[in-house]
Amino acid sequence: MDVAADTTFPSTRRQARHCAWCGQRLPHGNRVGRPRRYCGQPCRQRAYEQRAAVQRGGLPEDAVVLSAVELADLQDRVFQLRCAAEDVVTAAEDGASRDELRHMAAGLAEAAHRLERLR
């Protein structure tokens, strides 16, 4: 059986990868070896510090720890995304022009992009 022709194995090389700490898109490189997990040394260090803190605190390894400020910021971005989506729906129901909807959809995509960044 030809593995290259088998569609049950997804191609991970073509999928966009993001930094495991800050969420920034990682550049596609023609590197050999393990795929990158972090965009740079500062993100790698912050991730290490969080893992060490989680282990000292007795939390599960997959726990996500956010400060009150980070949580409030995340909640604000979720609210902005919901409002932008509701605005697009309302504009479409009210018969907004194609250009206006395109502009609003771009704002919706930007709100989603900001939400993607967890830290």
mmCIF file of N, CA and C in Angstrom:
data_model
loop_
_atom_site.group_PDB
_atom_site.id
_atom_site.type_symbol
_atom_site.label_atom_id
_atom_site.label_comp_id
_atom_site.label_asym_id
_atom_site.label_seq_id
_atom_site.Cartn_x
_atom_site.Cartn_y
_atom_site.Cartn_z
ATOM 1 N N MET A 1 0.837 -1.177 0.000
ATOM 2 C CA MET A 1 0.000 0.000 0.000
ATOM 3 C C MET A 1 0.881 1.239 0.000
ATOM 4 N N ASP A 2 0.593 2.184 -0.833
ATOM 5 C CA ASP A 2 1.364 3.413 -0.944
ATOM 6 C C ASP A 2 0.888 4.395 0.136
ATOM 7 N N VAL A 3 1.754 4.695 1.105
ATOM 8 C CA VAL A 3 1.383 5.572 2.211
ATOM 9 C C VAL A 3 1.094 6.979 1.707
ATOM 10 N N ALA A 4 1.808 7.438 0.693
ATOM 11 C CA ALA A 4 1.603 8.789 0.170
ATOM 12 C C ALA A 4 0.207 8.948 -0.413
ATOM 13 N N ALA A 5 -0.356 7.870 -0.942
ATOM 14 C CA ALA A 5 -1.688 7.945 -1.531
ATOM 15 C C ALA A 5 -2.784 7.731 -0.500
ATOM 16 N N ASP A 6 -2.420 7.263 0.691
ATOM 17 C CA ASP A 6 -3.406 6.995 1.728
ATOM 18 C C ASP A 6 -3.868 8.309 2.346
ATOM 19 N N THR A 7 -5.154 8.570 2.338
ATOM 20 C CA THR A 7 -5.690 9.830 2.856
ATOM 21 C C THR A 7 -6.013 9.753 4.333
ATOM 22 N N THR A 8 -5.769 8.622 4.977
ATOM 23 C CA THR A 8 -6.064 8.520 6.402
ATOM 24 C C THR A 8 -4.978 9.179 7.251
ATOM 25 N N PHE A 9 -3.804 9.454 6.666
ATOM 26 C CA PHE A 9 -2.727 10.116 7.382
ATOM 27 C C PHE A 9 -2.714 11.581 6.984
ATOM 28 N N PRO A 10 -3.143 12.488 7.883
ATOM 29 C CA PRO A 10 -3.141 13.905 7.524
ATOM 30 C C PRO A 10 -1.724 14.433 7.388
ATOM 31 N N SER A 11 -1.535 15.336 6.480
ATOM 32 C CA SER A 11 -0.227 15.934 6.271
ATOM 33 C C SER A 11 -0.029 17.058 7.279
ATOM 34 N N THR A 12 0.871 16.851 8.238
ATOM 35 C CA THR A 12 1.103 17.877 9.253
ATOM 36 C C THR A 12 2.026 18.960 8.727
ATOM 37 N N ARG A 13 2.750 18.698 7.669
ATOM 38 C CA ARG A 13 3.671 19.700 7.137
ATOM 39 C C ARG A 13 2.931 20.858 6.486
ATOM 40 N N ARG A 14 1.731 20.641 6.022
ATOM 41 C CA ARG A 14 0.983 21.693 5.341
ATOM 42 C C ARG A 14 0.106 22.494 6.292
ATOM 43 N N GLN A 15 -0.140 21.964 7.481
ATOM 44 C CA GLN A 15 -0.996 22.649 8.439
ATOM 45 C C GLN A 15 -0.214 23.772 9.115
ATOM 46 N N ALA A 16 -0.897 24.889 9.353
ATOM 47 C CA ALA A 16 -0.260 25.991 10.057
ATOM 48 C C ALA A 16 -0.010 25.581 11.500
ATOM 49 N N ARG A 17 1.163 25.884 11.994
ATOM 50 C CA ARG A 17 1.512 25.577 13.375
ATOM 51 C C ARG A 17 1.641 26.877 14.140
ATOM 52 N N HIS A 18 1.334 26.815 15.444
ATOM 53 C CA HIS A 18 1.376 28.000 16.285
ATOM 54 C C HIS A 18 2.228 27.728 17.512
ATOM 55 N N CYS A 19 2.823 28.794 18.030
ATOM 56 C CA CYS A 19 3.651 28.714 19.235
ATOM 57 C C CYS A 19 2.800 28.176 20.380
ATOM 58 N N ALA A 20 3.333 27.212 21.109
ATOM 59 C CA ALA A 20 2.601 26.600 22.213
ATOM 60 C C ALA A 20 2.445 27.549 23.398
ATOM 61 N N TRP A 21 3.165 28.668 23.409
ATOM 62 C CA TRP A 21 3.033 29.616 24.511
ATOM 63 C C TRP A 21 2.201 30.833 24.123
ATOM 64 N N CYS A 22 2.613 31.541 23.078
ATOM 65 C CA CYS A 22 1.941 32.813 22.763
ATOM 66 C C CYS A 22 0.910 32.700 21.644
ATOM 67 N N GLY A 23 0.926 31.614 20.887
ATOM 68 C CA GLY A 23 -0.063 31.412 19.844
ATOM 69 C C GLY A 23 0.290 32.019 18.501
ATOM 70 N N GLN A 24 1.448 32.677 18.392
ATOM 71 C CA GLN A 24 1.846 33.243 17.101
ATOM 72 C C GLN A 24 2.080 32.131 16.092
ATOM 73 N N ARG A 25 1.776 32.427 14.842
ATOM 74 C CA ARG A 25 2.000 31.442 13.788
ATOM 75 C C ARG A 25 3.503 31.216 13.616
ATOM 76 N N LEU A 26 3.898 29.964 13.561
ATOM 77 C CA LEU A 26 5.302 29.620 13.374
ATOM 78 C C LEU A 26 5.630 29.618 11.887
ATOM 79 N N PRO A 27 6.825 30.066 11.525
ATOM 80 C CA PRO A 27 7.197 30.085 10.113
ATOM 81 C C PRO A 27 7.372 28.659 9.588
ATOM 82 N N HIS A 28 7.031 28.487 8.315
ATOM 83 C CA HIS A 28 7.271 27.198 7.678
ATOM 84 C C HIS A 28 8.732 27.153 7.285
ATOM 85 N N GLY A 29 9.414 26.167 7.761
ATOM 86 C CA GLY A 29 10.829 26.047 7.421
ATOM 87 C C GLY A 29 11.108 24.673 6.860
ATOM 88 N N ASN A 30 12.138 24.587 6.104
ATOM 89 C CA ASN A 30 12.551 23.290 5.557
ATOM 90 C C ASN A 30 13.567 22.685 6.517
ATOM 91 N N ARG A 31 13.106 22.496 7.752
ATOM 92 C CA ARG A 31 13.979 21.963 8.782
ATOM 93 C C ARG A 31 13.856 20.455 8.850
ATOM 94 N N VAL A 32 14.912 19.839 9.308
ATOM 95 C CA VAL A 32 14.928 18.408 9.536
ATOM 96 C C VAL A 32 14.776 18.206 11.040
ATOM 97 N N GLY A 33 14.044 17.198 11.430
ATOM 98 C CA GLY A 33 13.903 16.906 12.848
ATOM 99 C C GLY A 33 12.531 17.263 13.373
ATOM 100 N N ARG A 34 12.473 17.424 14.674
ATOM 101 C CA ARG A 34 11.208 17.723 15.334
ATOM 102 C C ARG A 34 10.674 19.077 14.897
ATOM 103 N N PRO A 35 9.356 19.174 14.766
ATOM 104 C CA PRO A 35 8.772 20.484 14.453
ATOM 105 C C PRO A 35 8.923 21.426 15.647
ATOM 106 N N ARG A 36 9.048 22.715 15.365
ATOM 107 C CA ARG A 36 9.170 23.714 16.414
ATOM 108 C C ARG A 36 7.880 23.788 17.218
ATOM 109 N N ARG A 37 8.001 24.037 18.525
ATOM 110 C CA ARG A 37 6.831 24.226 19.383
ATOM 111 C C ARG A 37 6.691 25.678 19.812
ATOM 112 N N TYR A 38 7.799 26.421 19.806
ATOM 113 C CA TYR A 38 7.798 27.796 20.297
ATOM 114 C C TYR A 38 8.417 28.713 19.247
ATOM 115 N N CYS A 39 7.987 29.969 19.275
ATOM 116 C CA CYS A 39 8.503 30.922 18.290
ATOM 117 C C CYS A 39 9.894 31.410 18.659
ATOM 118 N N GLY A 40 10.282 31.277 19.904
ATOM 119 C CA GLY A 40 11.616 31.711 20.313
ATOM 120 C C GLY A 40 11.928 31.281 21.733
ATOM 121 N N GLN A 41 13.135 31.614 22.158
ATOM 122 C CA GLN A 41 13.595 31.221 23.490
ATOM 123 C C GLN A 41 12.753 31.828 24.620
ATOM 124 N N PRO A 42 12.310 33.094 24.525
ATOM 125 C CA PRO A 42 11.480 33.625 25.622
ATOM 126 C C PRO A 42 10.193 32.815 25.845
ATOM 127 N N CYS A 43 9.531 32.408 24.774
ATOM 128 C CA CYS A 43 8.311 31.604 24.920
ATOM 129 C C CYS A 43 8.629 30.218 25.476
ATOM 130 N N ARG A 44 9.723 29.652 25.038
ATOM 131 C CA ARG A 44 10.148 28.347 25.562
ATOM 132 C C ARG A 44 10.395 28.454 27.071
ATOM 133 N N GLN A 45 11.049 29.552 27.502
ATOM 134 C CA GLN A 45 11.346 29.752 28.923
ATOM 135 C C GLN A 45 10.073 29.952 29.736
ATOM 136 N N ARG A 46 9.141 30.771 29.251
ATOM 137 C CA ARG A 46 7.880 30.991 29.971
ATOM 138 C C ARG A 46 7.104 29.685 30.107
ATOM 139 N N ALA A 47 7.106 28.866 29.073
ATOM 140 C CA ALA A 47 6.405 27.579 29.131
ATOM 141 C C ALA A 47 7.056 26.666 30.172
ATOM 142 N N TYR A 48 8.387 26.666 30.207
ATOM 143 C CA TYR A 48 9.098 25.867 31.205
ATOM 144 C C TYR A 48 8.742 26.338 32.611
ATOM 145 N N GLU A 49 8.744 27.661 32.808
ATOM 146 C CA GLU A 49 8.422 28.202 34.130
ATOM 147 C C GLU A 49 7.008 27.830 34.558
ATOM 148 N N GLN A 50 6.078 27.865 33.613
ATOM 149 C CA GLN A 50 4.702 27.489 33.953
ATOM 150 C C GLN A 50 4.617 26.007 34.304
ATOM 151 N N ARG A 51 5.285 25.158 33.519
ATOM 152 C CA ARG A 51 5.257 23.719 33.829
ATOM 153 C C ARG A 51 5.831 23.460 35.220
ATOM 154 N N ALA A 52 6.929 24.130 35.546
ATOM 155 C CA ALA A 52 7.553 23.944 36.855
ATOM 156 C C ALA A 52 6.615 24.424 37.967
ATOM 157 N N ALA A 53 5.959 25.561 37.757
ATOM 158 C CA ALA A 53 5.031 26.084 38.766
ATOM 159 C C ALA A 53 3.843 25.151 38.949
ATOM 160 N N VAL A 54 3.340 24.589 37.870
ATOM 161 C CA VAL A 54 2.207 23.663 37.948
ATOM 162 C C VAL A 54 2.612 22.417 38.730
ATOM 163 N N GLN A 55 3.815 21.911 38.478
ATOM 164 C CA GLN A 55 4.282 20.722 39.194
ATOM 165 C C GLN A 55 4.445 21.006 40.682
ATOM 166 N N ARG A 56 4.972 22.191 41.037
ATOM 167 C CA ARG A 56 5.145 22.545 42.453
ATOM 168 C C ARG A 56 3.798 22.726 43.142
ATOM 169 N N GLY A 57 2.804 23.209 42.405
ATOM 170 C CA GLY A 57 1.499 23.486 42.988
ATOM 171 C C GLY A 57 0.592 22.280 43.073
ATOM 172 N N GLY A 58 1.003 21.163 42.522
ATOM 173 C CA GLY A 58 0.195 19.962 42.590
ATOM 174 C C GLY A 58 -0.986 19.963 41.627
ATOM 175 N N LEU A 59 -0.970 20.844 40.653
ATOM 176 C CA LEU A 59 -2.047 20.885 39.654
ATOM 177 C C LEU A 59 -1.813 19.833 38.586
ATOM 178 N N PRO A 60 -2.871 19.427 37.895
ATOM 179 C CA PRO A 60 -2.676 18.490 36.785
ATOM 180 C C PRO A 60 -1.759 19.109 35.726
ATOM 181 N N GLU A 61 -1.027 18.274 35.021
ATOM 182 C CA GLU A 61 -0.066 18.770 34.039
ATOM 183 C C GLU A 61 -0.724 19.545 32.905
ATOM 184 N N ASP A 62 -1.971 19.241 32.579
ATOM 185 C CA ASP A 62 -2.642 19.948 31.485
ATOM 186 C C ASP A 62 -3.415 21.171 31.976
ATOM 187 N N ALA A 63 -3.197 21.572 33.227
ATOM 188 C CA ALA A 63 -3.885 22.745 33.777
ATOM 189 C C ALA A 63 -3.409 24.011 33.066
ATOM 190 N N VAL A 64 -4.318 24.946 32.912
ATOM 191 C CA VAL A 64 -3.992 26.245 32.343
ATOM 192 C C VAL A 64 -4.146 27.260 33.457
ATOM 193 N N VAL A 65 -3.092 27.999 33.720
ATOM 194 C CA VAL A 65 -3.090 28.960 34.814
ATOM 195 C C VAL A 65 -3.098 30.363 34.214
ATOM 196 N N LEU A 66 -4.117 31.142 34.577
ATOM 197 C CA LEU A 66 -4.224 32.524 34.120
ATOM 198 C C LEU A 66 -4.328 33.433 35.333
ATOM 199 N N SER A 67 -3.699 34.588 35.226
ATOM 200 C CA SER A 67 -3.869 35.580 36.285
ATOM 201 C C SER A 67 -5.249 36.213 36.123
ATOM 202 N N ALA A 68 -5.685 36.954 37.131
ATOM 203 C CA ALA A 68 -6.976 37.632 37.051
ATOM 204 C C ALA A 68 -6.996 38.620 35.893
ATOM 205 N N VAL A 69 -5.878 39.292 35.655
ATOM 206 C CA VAL A 69 -5.789 40.255 34.549
ATOM 207 C C VAL A 69 -5.896 39.530 33.204
ATOM 208 N N GLU A 70 -5.200 38.401 33.073
ATOM 209 C CA GLU A 70 -5.258 37.631 31.827
ATOM 210 C C GLU A 70 -6.669 37.102 31.585
ATOM 211 N N LEU A 71 -7.328 36.645 32.636
ATOM 212 C CA LEU A 71 -8.697 36.145 32.500
ATOM 213 C C LEU A 71 -9.639 37.258 32.074
ATOM 214 N N ALA A 72 -9.519 38.427 32.696
ATOM 215 C CA ALA A 72 -10.366 39.564 32.324
ATOM 216 C C ALA A 72 -10.131 39.964 30.872
ATOM 217 N N ASP A 73 -8.864 39.956 30.442
ATOM 218 C CA ASP A 73 -8.542 40.299 29.055
ATOM 219 C C ASP A 73 -9.147 39.274 28.095
ATOM 220 N N LEU A 74 -9.055 38.000 28.443
ATOM 221 C CA LEU A 74 -9.638 36.943 27.616
ATOM 222 C C LEU A 74 -11.153 37.100 27.522
ATOM 223 N N GLN A 75 -11.796 37.386 28.640
ATOM 224 C CA GLN A 75 -13.243 37.587 28.644
ATOM 225 C C GLN A 75 -13.626 38.796 27.793
ATOM 226 N N ASP A 76 -12.840 39.857 27.838
ATOM 227 C CA ASP A 76 -13.110 41.037 27.009
ATOM 228 C C ASP A 76 -13.027 40.691 25.523
ATOM 229 N N ARG A 77 -12.018 39.913 25.154
ATOM 230 C CA ARG A 77 -11.858 39.554 23.742
ATOM 231 C C ARG A 77 -12.972 38.634 23.262
ATOM 232 N N VAL A 78 -13.449 37.734 24.133
ATOM 233 C CA VAL A 78 -14.589 36.879 23.770
ATOM 234 C C VAL A 78 -15.831 37.741 23.569
ATOM 235 N N PHE A 79 -16.043 38.713 24.443
ATOM 236 C CA PHE A 79 -17.184 39.623 24.314
ATOM 237 C C PHE A 79 -17.099 40.421 23.010
ATOM 238 N N GLN A 80 -15.914 40.918 22.670
ATOM 239 C CA GLN A 80 -15.729 41.665 21.421
ATOM 240 C C GLN A 80 -16.040 40.793 20.208
ATOM 241 N N LEU A 81 -15.618 39.537 20.249
ATOM 242 C CA LEU A 81 -15.897 38.629 19.140
ATOM 243 C C LEU A 81 -17.395 38.396 18.996
ATOM 244 N N ARG A 82 -18.073 38.164 20.114
ATOM 245 C CA ARG A 82 -19.524 37.949 20.065
ATOM 246 C C ARG A 82 -20.242 39.178 19.523
ATOM 247 N N CYS A 83 -19.850 40.352 19.978
ATOM 248 C CA CYS A 83 -20.480 41.589 19.495
ATOM 249 C C CYS A 83 -20.253 41.783 18.008
ATOM 250 N N ALA A 84 -19.038 41.503 17.538
ATOM 251 C CA ALA A 84 -18.740 41.647 16.112
ATOM 252 C C ALA A 84 -19.582 40.670 15.289
ATOM 253 N N ALA A 85 -19.740 39.447 15.779
ATOM 254 C CA ALA A 85 -20.558 38.462 15.064
ATOM 255 C C ALA A 85 -22.023 38.894 15.039
ATOM 256 N N GLU A 86 -22.515 39.385 16.161
ATOM 257 C CA GLU A 86 -23.903 39.860 16.205
ATOM 258 C C GLU A 86 -24.111 41.047 15.267
ATOM 259 N N ASP A 87 -23.125 41.930 15.163
ATOM 260 C CA ASP A 87 -23.219 43.077 14.261
ATOM 261 C C ASP A 87 -23.319 42.624 12.803
ATOM 262 N N VAL A 88 -22.562 41.601 12.439
ATOM 263 C CA VAL A 88 -22.609 41.088 11.064
ATOM 264 C C VAL A 88 -23.989 40.499 10.783
ATOM 265 N N VAL A 89 -24.520 39.724 11.718
ATOM 266 C CA VAL A 89 -25.847 39.126 11.542
ATOM 267 C C VAL A 89 -26.908 40.211 11.396
ATOM 268 N N THR A 90 -26.868 41.212 12.260
ATOM 269 C CA THR A 90 -27.843 42.302 12.204
ATOM 270 C C THR A 90 -27.745 43.061 10.886
ATOM 271 N N ALA A 91 -26.531 43.347 10.453
ATOM 272 C CA ALA A 91 -26.341 44.072 9.198
ATOM 273 C C ALA A 91 -26.855 43.261 8.018
ATOM 274 N N ALA A 92 -26.626 41.961 8.018
ATOM 275 C CA ALA A 92 -27.106 41.111 6.924
ATOM 276 C C ALA A 92 -28.629 41.079 6.903
ATOM 277 N N GLU A 93 -29.243 40.995 8.086
ATOM 278 C CA GLU A 93 -30.708 40.987 8.164
ATOM 279 C C GLU A 93 -31.302 42.321 7.734
ATOM 280 N N ASP A 94 -30.559 43.409 7.954
ATOM 281 C CA ASP A 94 -31.030 44.746 7.588
ATOM 282 C C ASP A 94 -30.722 45.108 6.144
ATOM 283 N N GLY A 95 -30.129 44.175 5.403
ATOM 284 C CA GLY A 95 -29.859 44.408 3.982
ATOM 285 C C GLY A 95 -28.638 45.265 3.709
ATOM 286 N N ALA A 96 -27.621 45.134 4.504
ATOM 287 C CA ALA A 96 -26.385 45.900 4.301
ATOM 288 C C ALA A 96 -25.762 45.557 2.950
ATOM 289 N N SER A 97 -25.007 46.507 2.435
ATOM 290 C CA SER A 97 -24.362 46.295 1.139
ATOM 291 C C SER A 97 -23.248 45.252 1.262
ATOM 292 N N ARG A 98 -22.858 44.734 0.129
ATOM 293 C CA ARG A 98 -21.809 43.717 0.082
ATOM 294 C C ARG A 98 -20.496 44.266 0.652
ATOM 295 N N ASP A 99 -20.175 45.523 0.288
ATOM 296 C CA ASP A 99 -18.942 46.135 0.782
ATOM 297 C C ASP A 99 -18.981 46.321 2.296
ATOM 298 N N GLU A 100 -20.138 46.733 2.811
ATOM 299 C CA GLU A 100 -20.272 46.914 4.251
ATOM 300 C C GLU A 100 -20.125 45.572 4.979
ATOM 301 N N LEU A 101 -20.752 44.539 4.436
ATOM 302 C CA LEU A 101 -20.630 43.207 5.050
ATOM 303 C C LEU A 101 -19.193 42.701 4.979
ATOM 304 N N ARG A 102 -18.525 42.962 3.865
ATOM 305 C CA ARG A 102 -17.127 42.539 3.731
ATOM 306 C C ARG A 102 -16.273 43.236 4.791
ATOM 307 N N HIS A 103 -16.507 44.537 4.982
ATOM 308 C CA HIS A 103 -15.764 45.303 5.991
ATOM 309 C C HIS A 103 -16.047 44.759 7.395
ATOM 310 N N MET A 104 -17.297 44.457 7.675
ATOM 311 C CA MET A 104 -17.659 43.925 8.994
ATOM 312 C C MET A 104 -17.085 42.522 9.207
ATOM 313 N N ALA A 105 -17.064 41.726 8.146
ATOM 314 C CA ALA A 105 -16.484 40.380 8.251
ATOM 315 C C ALA A 105 -14.984 40.466 8.528
ATOM 316 N N ALA A 106 -14.319 41.459 7.947
ATOM 317 C CA ALA A 106 -12.894 41.656 8.234
ATOM 318 C C ALA A 106 -12.699 42.017 9.709
ATOM 319 N N GLY A 107 -13.590 42.840 10.252
ATOM 320 C CA GLY A 107 -13.524 43.161 11.677
ATOM 321 C C GLY A 107 -13.770 41.941 12.546
ATOM 322 N N LEU A 108 -14.682 41.097 12.115
ATOM 323 C CA LEU A 108 -14.959 39.855 12.835
ATOM 324 C C LEU A 108 -13.731 38.948 12.828
ATOM 325 N N ALA A 109 -13.092 38.841 11.673
ATOM 326 C CA ALA A 109 -11.878 38.016 11.572
ATOM 327 C C ALA A 109 -10.769 38.579 12.459
ATOM 328 N N GLU A 110 -10.637 39.895 12.521
ATOM 329 C CA GLU A 110 -9.627 40.521 13.377
ATOM 330 C C GLU A 110 -9.914 40.235 14.850
ATOM 331 N N ALA A 111 -11.183 40.303 15.247
ATOM 332 C CA ALA A 111 -11.547 39.990 16.634
ATOM 333 C C ALA A 111 -11.219 38.532 16.957
ATOM 334 N N ALA A 112 -11.461 37.640 16.015
ATOM 335 C CA ALA A 112 -11.139 36.227 16.215
ATOM 336 C C ALA A 112 -9.626 36.036 16.321
ATOM 337 N N HIS A 113 -8.877 36.778 15.512
ATOM 338 C CA HIS A 113 -7.417 36.688 15.550
ATOM 339 C C HIS A 113 -6.890 37.147 16.913
ATOM 340 N N ARG A 114 -7.451 38.237 17.451
ATOM 341 C CA ARG A 114 -7.031 38.713 18.772
ATOM 342 C C ARG A 114 -7.367 37.693 19.854
ATOM 343 N N LEU A 115 -8.487 37.019 19.686
ATOM 344 C CA LEU A 115 -8.902 36.016 20.666
ATOM 345 C C LEU A 115 -7.972 34.796 20.639
ATOM 346 N N GLU A 116 -7.434 34.505 19.467
ATOM 347 C CA GLU A 116 -6.535 33.365 19.321
ATOM 348 C C GLU A 116 -5.310 33.478 20.230
ATOM 349 N N ARG A 117 -4.881 34.693 20.464
ATOM 350 C CA ARG A 117 -3.718 34.934 21.309
ATOM 351 C C ARG A 117 -4.159 34.778 22.758
ATOM 352 N N LEU A 118 -3.675 33.752 23.403
ATOM 353 C CA LEU A 118 -4.084 33.489 24.788
ATOM 354 C C LEU A 118 -3.328 34.327 25.792
ATOM 355 N N ARG A 119 -2.165 34.744 25.469
ATOM 356 C CA ARG A 119 -1.350 35.514 26.428
ATOM 357 C C ARG A 119 -0.889 36.801 25.799
#
